[in-house]
């Protein structure tokens, strides 16, 4: 409830050209930076007055963006290794489930935001190519050449995936990995901000954000941008760490998160703090129902969520209609 | 001493024009066993080509208007706002704060709006 109220207030603040003072948004935390005049407030520095969370710390919004950038810049090199170590390889299954629920058809266009090292985009391309091959094998059982219909269909149905991330380092690692795996055609890489996507309206069939939305400073803005770039009928899918419902599992999960993960971070990546931020940010993310509410506020329909691994990860899905 | 000999060799045999792109010197220096650092600090990597099919749906994040690809400077230009987004390693950088203002014609990145 409090989250949606804050959301409403923020939307009002934006509509009135940010002339609303910080007291309305209930913020008391201000950074040490100097005040700007009211004319300059149109664009930016409301971000310095509003506070948000960075893990368990309270920071200004501008500060959060910078610090999150720093975290991912530090962990980019060892990101994939750490994912395997922390989740014991289960993150691959979560991502596979995302693809199976998505069930993309050949010719679909995917936008993977906060895509980082490109796991989802690569899986997407493999999936549609496999589907296309299966279809071809089914249609030409005798092994004859493709019919005219098939040839014309192929030219139209070229699937493509765009990986968008705010962090150059993560994208660089992803591009290198994809090049090594030989996945090049149909895959594009763009440095962009989820809150201000550099894409035209109504462009993509599927928008995914896997384990990225909790790092975005203004989630409501990211959701609105997602709605904008999706085609009508397009699907928004979000994989994110969420609330564990079972109390026993919750206790084990907490112990694992706070005792084991930062240690792994220190040992493997040499960075305790980044992984401390990671587990704290998971705790600050809204639970399944709250996030569903945020999606509905942004304008998505048929919002559903599936819990994976007992609620450790939730898959949210919504449509732009 | 050897470095001086090589550098003199290069400057005498080729017209050294400072405005020529440094990468052009790469093939001419391959014969020298010692890399002539005093002349050039060019990197070996060739910039991967930019995929212009991206321009079908890539727009300026601020104005949401289409962009123009400039092959000379390897940037994406928004004429209306007068800003240019750099392309590094074939990956366009569409963060407004990293864009370059065109009117001032400086290399420093200036945020046109935040």
Short mmCIF file of C-alpha atoms in Angstrom, two decimals:
data_model
loop_
_atom_site.label_atom_id
_atom_site.label_comp_id
_atom_site.label_asym_id
_atom_site.label_seq_id
_atom_site.Cartn_x
_atom_site.Cartn_y
_atom_site.Cartn_z
CA UNK A 1 0.00 0.00 0.00
CA UNK A 2 2.73 2.42 0.99
CA UNK A 3 4.62 1.61 -2.15
CA UNK A 4 1.72 2.46 -4.44
CA UNK A 5 1.02 5.66 -2.53
CA UNK A 6 4.60 6.72 -2.98
CA UNK A 7 4.27 5.82 -6.65
CA UNK A 8 1.17 8.01 -6.98
CA UNK A 9 2.88 10.91 -5.28
CA UNK A 10 5.89 10.58 -7.54
CA UNK A 11 3.67 10.57 -10.61
CA UNK A 12 1.91 13.71 -9.38
CA UNK A 13 5.25 15.31 -8.74
CA UNK A 14 6.34 14.59 -12.28
CA UNK A 15 3.08 15.86 -13.77
CA UNK A 16 3.39 19.20 -11.98
CA UNK A 17 6.81 19.72 -13.57
CA UNK A 18 8.66 18.86 -10.41
CA UNK A 19 7.74 22.05 -8.63
CA UNK A 20 6.54 19.97 -5.70
CA UNK A 21 8.86 20.38 -2.78
CA UNK A 22 10.60 17.47 -1.28
CA UNK A 23 8.38 17.42 1.78
CA UNK A 24 5.45 16.11 -0.24
CA UNK A 25 7.35 13.05 -1.30
CA UNK A 26 8.16 12.54 2.32
CA UNK A 27 11.87 12.70 1.82
CA UNK A 28 14.18 14.05 4.41
CA UNK A 29 17.49 12.81 3.12
CA UNK A 30 19.46 15.30 1.02
CA UNK A 31 22.87 14.88 -0.42
CA UNK A 32 25.62 17.33 0.40
CA UNK A 33 25.42 18.85 -3.08
CA UNK A 34 24.36 22.46 -3.43
CA UNK A 35 20.80 23.56 -4.10
CA UNK A 36 19.88 24.51 -7.62
CA UNK A 37 17.39 27.23 -8.56
CA UNK A 38 13.81 26.24 -9.17
CA UNK A 39 14.18 26.72 -12.94
CA UNK A 40 16.89 24.12 -13.01
CA UNK A 41 14.73 21.66 -11.19
CA UNK A 42 12.84 20.71 -14.27
CA UNK A 43 15.26 17.98 -15.14
CA UNK A 44 17.59 16.54 -12.78
CA UNK A 45 18.27 17.31 -9.34
CA UNK A 46 15.01 16.14 -7.96
CA UNK A 47 17.00 12.92 -8.04
CA UNK A 48 19.36 14.34 -5.45
CA UNK A 49 16.52 15.30 -3.12
CA UNK A 50 14.59 12.09 -3.28
CA UNK A 51 15.99 9.24 -1.31
CA UNK A 52 15.94 5.57 -2.07
CA UNK A 53 17.65 2.49 -0.79
CA UNK A 54 21.01 1.06 -1.76
CA UNK A 55 20.85 -2.28 -0.04
CA UNK A 56 20.02 -1.42 3.55
CA UNK A 57 21.48 2.08 3.26
CA UNK A 58 19.43 5.15 2.43
CA UNK A 59 20.95 7.21 -0.34
CA UNK A 60 19.82 9.83 -2.83
CA UNK A 61 18.60 8.57 -6.17
CA UNK A 62 21.52 10.05 -8.07
CA UNK A 63 23.89 8.39 -5.64
CA UNK A 64 22.19 5.01 -6.07
CA UNK A 65 22.63 5.05 -9.83
CA UNK A 66 26.33 5.79 -9.47
CA UNK A 67 26.91 3.16 -6.85
CA UNK A 68 25.01 0.46 -8.72
CA UNK A 69 27.10 1.26 -11.77
CA UNK A 70 30.24 0.86 -9.70
CA UNK A 71 29.06 -2.49 -8.32
CA UNK A 72 28.50 -3.98 -11.75
CA UNK A 73 31.65 -2.48 -13.15
CA UNK A 74 33.55 -4.29 -10.40
CA UNK A 75 31.80 -7.64 -10.78
CA UNK A 76 31.58 -7.75 -14.59
CA UNK A 77 34.63 -9.95 -15.09
CA UNK A 78 33.55 -12.64 -12.69
CA UNK A 79 29.81 -12.17 -13.06
CA UNK A 80 29.00 -15.48 -14.72
CA UNK A 81 31.31 -17.46 -12.48
CA UNK A 82 29.78 -15.89 -9.39
CA UNK A 83 26.26 -16.59 -10.61
CA UNK A 84 27.11 -20.26 -10.92
CA UNK A 85 28.79 -20.34 -7.53
CA UNK A 86 26.10 -18.46 -5.64
CA UNK A 87 23.12 -20.23 -7.09
CA UNK A 88 24.88 -23.56 -7.50
CA UNK A 89 24.09 -23.39 -11.19
CA UNK A 90 20.35 -23.07 -10.57
CA UNK A 91 20.24 -19.65 -12.23
CA UNK A 92 20.57 -21.47 -15.56
CA UNK A 93 17.38 -23.38 -14.78
CA UNK A 94 15.57 -20.18 -13.84
CA UNK A 95 16.54 -18.62 -17.14
CA UNK A 96 15.52 -21.76 -19.03
CA UNK A 97 12.12 -21.61 -17.34
CA UNK A 98 11.77 -18.00 -18.44
CA UNK A 99 12.35 -19.07 -22.02
CA UNK A 100 9.91 -21.95 -21.79
CA UNK A 101 7.18 -19.75 -20.35
CA UNK A 102 7.96 -17.15 -22.98
CA UNK A 103 7.79 -19.78 -25.76
CA UNK A 104 8.85 -17.32 -28.46
CA UNK A 105 7.89 -17.93 -32.05
CA UNK A 106 10.29 -17.50 -34.97
CA UNK A 107 10.30 -13.90 -36.09
CA UNK A 108 9.84 -12.47 -32.63
CA UNK A 109 11.86 -9.44 -31.55
CA UNK A 110 13.26 -9.45 -28.05
CA UNK A 111 14.53 -6.58 -25.96
CA UNK A 112 16.57 -7.78 -23.01
CA UNK A 113 17.08 -4.87 -20.64
CA UNK A 114 19.76 -5.00 -17.97
CA UNK A 115 20.80 -7.93 -20.11
CA UNK A 116 24.41 -7.62 -19.07
CA UNK A 117 26.22 -10.69 -20.22
CA UNK A 118 23.44 -11.64 -22.61
CA UNK A 119 22.27 -14.92 -21.07
CA UNK A 120 18.61 -14.40 -21.94
CA UNK A 121 19.21 -13.07 -25.45
CA UNK A 122 21.44 -15.98 -26.40
CA UNK A 123 18.96 -18.50 -25.03
CA UNK A 124 16.18 -16.75 -26.94
CA UNK A 125 18.03 -16.99 -30.24
CA UNK A 126 18.86 -20.64 -29.66
CA UNK A 127 15.24 -21.38 -28.78
CA UNK A 128 13.72 -19.75 -31.88
CA UNK A 129 16.32 -21.29 -34.14
CA UNK A 130 15.58 -24.70 -32.70
CA UNK A 131 11.85 -24.09 -33.20
CA UNK A 132 12.43 -23.03 -36.78
CA UNK A 133 14.48 -26.10 -37.51
CA UNK A 134 11.86 -28.35 -35.96
CA UNK A 135 9.24 -26.71 -38.08
CA UNK A 136 11.28 -27.16 -41.21
CA UNK A 137 11.92 -30.80 -40.46
CA UNK A 138 8.23 -31.35 -39.83
CA UNK A 139 7.17 -29.63 -43.01
CA UNK A 140 9.56 -31.41 -45.36
CA UNK A 141 9.64 -35.00 -44.13
CA UNK A 142 10.78 -36.41 -47.43
CA UNK A 143 13.79 -34.13 -47.42
CA UNK A 144 12.78 -32.20 -50.52
CA UNK A 145 13.73 -28.60 -50.95
CA UNK A 146 11.58 -26.03 -49.20
CA UNK A 147 8.45 -24.89 -50.93
CA UNK A 148 7.95 -21.35 -52.11
CA UNK A 149 5.85 -20.69 -49.03
CA UNK A 150 8.68 -21.67 -46.71
CA UNK A 151 11.20 -19.54 -48.52
CA UNK A 152 9.04 -16.46 -48.30
CA UNK A 153 8.28 -17.16 -44.65
CA UNK A 154 11.97 -17.49 -43.80
CA UNK A 155 12.78 -14.09 -45.12
CA UNK A 156 10.09 -12.49 -43.04
CA UNK A 157 10.74 -14.39 -39.86
CA UNK A 158 14.19 -13.30 -38.84
CA UNK A 159 14.23 -13.18 -35.07
CA UNK A 160 16.44 -10.67 -33.42
CA UNK A 161 17.47 -9.84 -29.91
CA UNK A 162 18.74 -6.54 -28.56
CA UNK A 163 20.65 -6.52 -25.31
CA UNK A 164 20.47 -3.20 -23.51
CA UNK A 165 22.40 -2.41 -20.36
CA UNK A 166 23.52 0.76 -18.66
CA UNK A 167 26.92 -0.74 -17.88
CA UNK A 168 29.52 -0.85 -20.65
CA UNK A 169 31.66 -3.43 -18.88
CA UNK A 170 28.87 -5.95 -18.59
CA UNK A 171 27.99 -5.54 -22.26
CA UNK A 172 31.61 -5.93 -23.27
CA UNK A 173 31.84 -9.22 -21.37
CA UNK A 174 28.58 -10.34 -22.93
CA UNK A 175 29.69 -9.49 -26.45
CA UNK A 176 32.95 -11.35 -25.98
CA UNK A 177 31.10 -14.37 -24.64
CA UNK A 178 28.64 -14.38 -27.54
CA UNK A 179 31.44 -14.02 -30.07
CA UNK A 180 33.21 -16.96 -28.50
CA UNK A 181 30.03 -19.02 -28.64
CA UNK A 182 29.57 -18.05 -32.27
CA UNK A 183 26.22 -16.32 -31.72
CA UNK A 184 26.53 -13.18 -33.75
CA UNK A 185 23.75 -12.74 -36.25
CA UNK A 186 20.50 -11.37 -34.91
CA UNK A 187 22.12 -10.14 -31.71
CA UNK A 188 22.71 -6.45 -31.03
CA UNK A 189 24.20 -4.63 -28.10
CA UNK A 190 23.25 -1.14 -26.94
CA UNK A 191 24.31 0.87 -23.92
CA UNK A 192 21.14 2.43 -22.57
CA UNK A 193 19.23 3.40 -19.45
CA UNK A 194 16.16 1.33 -18.58
CA UNK A 195 14.45 4.52 -17.41
CA UNK A 196 15.10 6.24 -20.73
CA UNK A 197 15.21 3.59 -23.42
CA UNK A 198 16.71 4.64 -26.75
CA UNK A 199 14.09 2.76 -28.73
CA UNK A 200 11.08 3.85 -30.68
CA UNK A 201 7.51 3.10 -29.57
CA UNK A 202 5.83 -0.22 -30.37
CA UNK A 203 8.95 -2.02 -31.48
CA UNK A 204 9.38 -5.25 -29.57
CA UNK A 205 7.36 -8.39 -29.13
CA UNK A 206 8.96 -9.35 -25.84
CA UNK A 207 10.68 -7.29 -23.18
CA UNK A 208 12.63 -9.14 -20.54
CA UNK A 209 14.50 -7.94 -17.51
CA UNK A 210 16.19 -10.70 -15.59
CA UNK A 211 17.64 -9.92 -12.15
CA UNK A 212 17.98 -6.30 -13.15
CA UNK A 213 14.92 -4.38 -12.14
CA UNK A 214 15.81 -4.18 -8.47
CA UNK A 215 18.92 -2.25 -9.45
CA UNK A 216 16.97 0.37 -11.38
CA UNK A 217 16.55 3.60 -9.42
CA UNK A 218 13.04 4.41 -10.62
CA UNK A 219 11.25 1.14 -11.21
CA UNK A 220 7.99 2.83 -12.15
CA UNK A 221 9.76 4.71 -14.91
CA UNK A 222 11.39 1.55 -16.18
CA UNK A 223 7.98 -0.14 -16.28
CA UNK A 224 6.51 2.76 -18.23
CA UNK A 225 9.34 2.68 -20.72
CA UNK A 226 8.80 -1.06 -21.08
CA UNK A 227 5.15 -0.44 -21.88
CA UNK A 228 6.12 2.18 -24.44
CA UNK A 229 8.56 0.09 -26.46
CA UNK A 230 6.40 -3.02 -26.53
CA UNK A 231 4.12 -3.64 -29.46
CA UNK A 232 0.42 -3.94 -28.64
CA UNK A 233 0.07 -7.57 -27.61
CA UNK A 234 3.68 -7.59 -26.51
CA UNK A 235 4.76 -9.34 -23.36
CA UNK A 236 6.74 -8.03 -20.43
CA UNK A 237 8.60 -10.64 -18.44
CA UNK A 238 10.58 -10.07 -15.30
CA UNK A 239 12.71 -12.53 -13.38
CA UNK A 240 13.68 -11.29 -9.98
CA UNK A 241 14.59 -12.49 -6.54
CA UNK A 242 11.53 -12.31 -4.37
CA UNK A 243 10.06 -13.29 -1.01
CA UNK A 244 10.32 -16.86 0.12
CA UNK A 245 7.00 -18.00 1.47
CA UNK A 246 8.00 -21.09 3.43
CA UNK A 247 9.38 -19.98 6.83
CA UNK A 248 11.91 -22.81 7.18
CA UNK A 249 13.27 -22.22 3.72
CA UNK A 250 13.26 -18.48 4.44
CA UNK A 251 15.50 -18.97 7.45
CA UNK A 252 17.93 -21.15 5.52
CA UNK A 253 17.88 -18.72 2.61
CA UNK A 254 18.64 -15.76 4.88
CA UNK A 255 21.49 -17.60 6.52
CA UNK A 256 22.88 -18.59 3.14
CA UNK A 257 22.48 -15.07 1.74
CA UNK A 258 24.16 -13.22 4.54
CA UNK A 259 26.77 -15.73 5.63
CA UNK A 260 27.83 -17.48 2.46
CA UNK A 261 27.32 -15.17 -0.49
CA UNK A 262 29.49 -12.22 0.58
CA UNK A 263 32.22 -14.66 1.50
CA UNK A 264 32.00 -16.25 -1.95
CA UNK A 265 32.12 -12.76 -3.37
CA UNK A 266 35.31 -12.03 -1.50
CA UNK A 267 36.95 -15.33 -2.36
CA UNK A 268 36.04 -15.54 -6.03
CA UNK A 269 35.63 -11.94 -7.12
CA UNK A 270 37.57 -10.18 -4.39
CA UNK A 271 34.62 -7.96 -3.62
CA UNK A 272 32.70 -8.42 -0.40
CA UNK A 273 30.77 -5.16 -0.57
CA UNK A 274 29.23 -5.68 -3.97
CA UNK A 275 27.77 -9.00 -2.94
CA UNK A 276 26.62 -7.56 0.35
CA UNK A 277 24.75 -4.98 -1.71
CA UNK A 278 23.31 -7.78 -3.80
CA UNK A 279 21.76 -9.69 -0.92
CA UNK A 280 20.54 -6.50 0.76
CA UNK A 281 18.93 -5.26 -2.44
CA UNK A 282 17.05 -8.54 -2.71
CA UNK A 283 15.52 -7.91 0.71
CA UNK A 284 14.46 -4.37 -0.29
CA UNK A 285 12.70 -5.44 -3.45
CA UNK A 286 8.90 -5.48 -3.19
CA UNK A 287 7.27 -8.88 -2.80
CA UNK A 288 5.37 -10.70 -5.52
CA UNK A 289 2.03 -9.02 -4.90
CA UNK A 290 3.50 -5.53 -4.60
CA UNK A 291 5.42 -5.86 -7.80
CA UNK A 292 2.31 -7.17 -9.52
CA UNK A 293 0.57 -4.00 -8.32
CA UNK A 294 3.36 -1.85 -9.73
CA UNK A 295 3.03 -3.54 -13.08
CA UNK A 296 -0.71 -3.00 -13.12
CA UNK A 297 -0.20 0.66 -12.18
CA UNK A 298 2.12 1.04 -15.13
CA UNK A 299 -0.58 -0.27 -17.43
CA UNK A 300 0.09 -3.95 -17.96
CA UNK A 301 -2.76 -6.41 -18.24
CA UNK A 302 -3.11 -10.05 -17.30
CA UNK A 303 -0.30 -9.74 -14.82
CA UNK A 304 0.71 -13.10 -13.41
CA UNK A 305 3.53 -14.35 -11.31
CA UNK A 306 5.03 -17.78 -10.86
CA UNK A 307 7.27 -18.64 -7.95
CA UNK A 308 10.39 -20.61 -8.65
CA UNK A 309 12.44 -22.49 -6.08
CA UNK A 310 9.94 -21.80 -3.34
CA UNK A 311 9.77 -18.06 -3.97
CA UNK A 312 13.49 -17.41 -4.13
CA UNK A 313 12.83 -16.18 -7.66
CA UNK A 314 9.57 -14.89 -9.08
CA UNK A 315 8.66 -14.69 -12.74
CA UNK A 316 6.26 -11.84 -13.45
CA UNK A 317 4.53 -11.54 -16.77
CA UNK A 318 2.20 -8.90 -18.19
CA UNK A 319 0.83 -7.85 -21.54
CA UNK A 320 0.46 -4.55 -23.31
CA UNK A 321 -3.03 -4.53 -24.73
CA UNK B 1 70.14 4.93 -30.48
CA UNK B 2 68.48 2.27 -32.53
CA UNK B 3 65.17 3.94 -31.91
CA UNK B 4 66.52 7.22 -33.31
CA UNK B 5 67.74 5.45 -36.44
CA UNK B 6 64.39 3.84 -37.02
CA UNK B 7 62.47 7.05 -36.36
CA UNK B 8 64.68 8.98 -38.76
CA UNK B 9 64.21 6.24 -41.33
CA UNK B 10 60.47 6.50 -41.02
CA UNK B 11 60.34 10.29 -41.15
CA UNK B 12 62.61 10.46 -44.16
CA UNK B 13 60.95 7.76 -46.18
CA UNK B 14 57.35 8.87 -45.44
CA UNK B 15 55.97 12.37 -45.32
CA UNK B 16 54.93 12.58 -41.73
CA UNK B 17 51.68 14.43 -41.58
CA UNK B 18 50.35 14.80 -38.08
CA UNK B 19 46.79 14.94 -39.21
CA UNK B 20 46.88 11.56 -40.85
CA UNK B 21 45.21 8.91 -38.75
CA UNK B 22 47.79 7.08 -36.69
CA UNK B 23 46.42 3.70 -37.61
CA UNK B 24 47.70 4.22 -41.15
CA UNK B 25 51.27 3.91 -39.92
CA UNK B 26 50.75 0.44 -38.60
CA UNK B 27 51.62 -1.52 -41.77
CA UNK B 28 54.70 0.64 -42.47
CA UNK B 29 56.17 -0.03 -39.07
CA UNK B 30 55.81 -3.78 -39.10
CA UNK B 31 59.27 -4.18 -40.56
CA UNK B 32 60.88 -2.50 -37.56
CA UNK B 33 61.58 -4.91 -34.78
CA UNK B 34 61.38 -2.22 -32.16
CA UNK B 35 57.98 -0.57 -31.87
CA UNK B 36 58.48 3.13 -32.43
CA UNK B 37 56.55 4.46 -29.50
CA UNK B 38 57.73 7.98 -29.95
CA UNK B 39 55.76 8.27 -33.14
CA UNK B 40 52.52 6.59 -32.44
CA UNK B 41 50.56 4.98 -29.66
CA UNK B 42 47.92 3.55 -31.92
CA UNK B 43 46.07 0.46 -30.82
CA UNK B 44 46.05 -2.68 -32.88
CA UNK B 45 42.30 -3.28 -32.74
CA UNK B 46 40.12 -2.40 -35.64
CA UNK B 47 36.76 -1.03 -34.58
CA UNK B 48 34.09 -3.58 -35.45
CA UNK B 49 31.60 -2.19 -37.97
CA UNK B 50 28.40 -0.68 -36.68
CA UNK B 51 25.26 -2.59 -37.60
CA UNK B 52 23.06 0.02 -39.23
CA UNK B 53 20.00 -2.20 -39.07
CA UNK B 54 19.82 -0.96 -35.48
CA UNK B 55 18.87 2.45 -36.82
CA UNK B 56 15.44 1.06 -37.70
CA UNK B 57 14.37 1.30 -34.10
CA UNK B 58 17.18 3.07 -32.28
CA UNK B 59 16.25 6.64 -31.34
CA UNK B 60 17.58 9.41 -29.16
CA UNK B 61 16.56 8.58 -25.56
CA UNK B 62 15.74 12.22 -24.90
CA UNK B 63 13.66 13.25 -27.87
CA UNK B 64 12.75 9.77 -29.21
CA UNK B 65 13.57 10.99 -32.71
CA UNK B 66 15.58 8.98 -35.28
CA UNK B 67 19.33 9.31 -35.48
CA UNK B 68 21.82 9.65 -38.29
CA UNK B 69 24.92 7.51 -38.41
CA UNK B 70 28.11 9.43 -39.12
CA UNK B 71 30.75 7.00 -40.38
CA UNK B 72 33.60 9.52 -40.11
CA UNK B 73 33.32 10.15 -36.41
CA UNK B 74 31.57 6.82 -35.72
CA UNK B 75 28.76 8.52 -33.88
CA UNK B 76 24.99 8.67 -33.93
CA UNK B 77 23.84 12.23 -34.46
CA UNK B 78 20.60 13.80 -33.33
CA UNK B 79 20.42 16.91 -35.54
CA UNK B 80 17.53 18.47 -33.67
CA UNK B 81 19.18 18.56 -30.27
CA UNK B 82 22.67 18.82 -31.71
CA UNK B 83 24.16 15.89 -29.84
CA UNK B 84 26.22 12.92 -30.87
CA UNK B 85 26.27 9.51 -29.18
CA UNK B 86 29.56 7.64 -29.47
CA UNK B 87 29.90 4.09 -30.74
CA UNK B 88 32.59 2.11 -28.97
CA UNK B 89 33.61 -1.35 -30.13
CA UNK B 90 30.52 -1.46 -32.31
CA UNK B 91 28.24 -0.84 -29.31
CA UNK B 92 26.36 2.49 -29.38
CA UNK B 93 26.39 4.32 -26.08
CA UNK B 94 22.94 5.87 -25.70
CA UNK B 95 23.34 7.40 -22.26
CA UNK B 96 22.52 11.14 -22.52
CA UNK B 97 25.30 12.10 -20.12
CA UNK B 98 27.86 10.52 -22.41
CA UNK B 99 26.72 12.34 -25.52
CA UNK B 100 28.74 15.10 -27.08
CA UNK B 101 27.31 18.50 -27.86
CA UNK B 102 27.80 19.34 -31.51
CA UNK B 103 27.53 23.15 -31.47
CA UNK B 104 30.36 23.63 -29.05
CA UNK B 105 32.44 21.17 -31.04
CA UNK B 106 34.33 19.92 -28.02
CA UNK B 107 35.40 16.39 -27.22
CA UNK B 108 34.42 16.61 -23.57
CA UNK B 109 31.13 14.90 -22.83
CA UNK B 110 28.54 17.36 -21.70
CA UNK B 111 25.10 16.47 -20.46
CA UNK B 112 22.70 18.29 -22.74
CA UNK B 113 19.90 17.71 -20.29
CA UNK B 114 19.63 15.56 -17.27
#
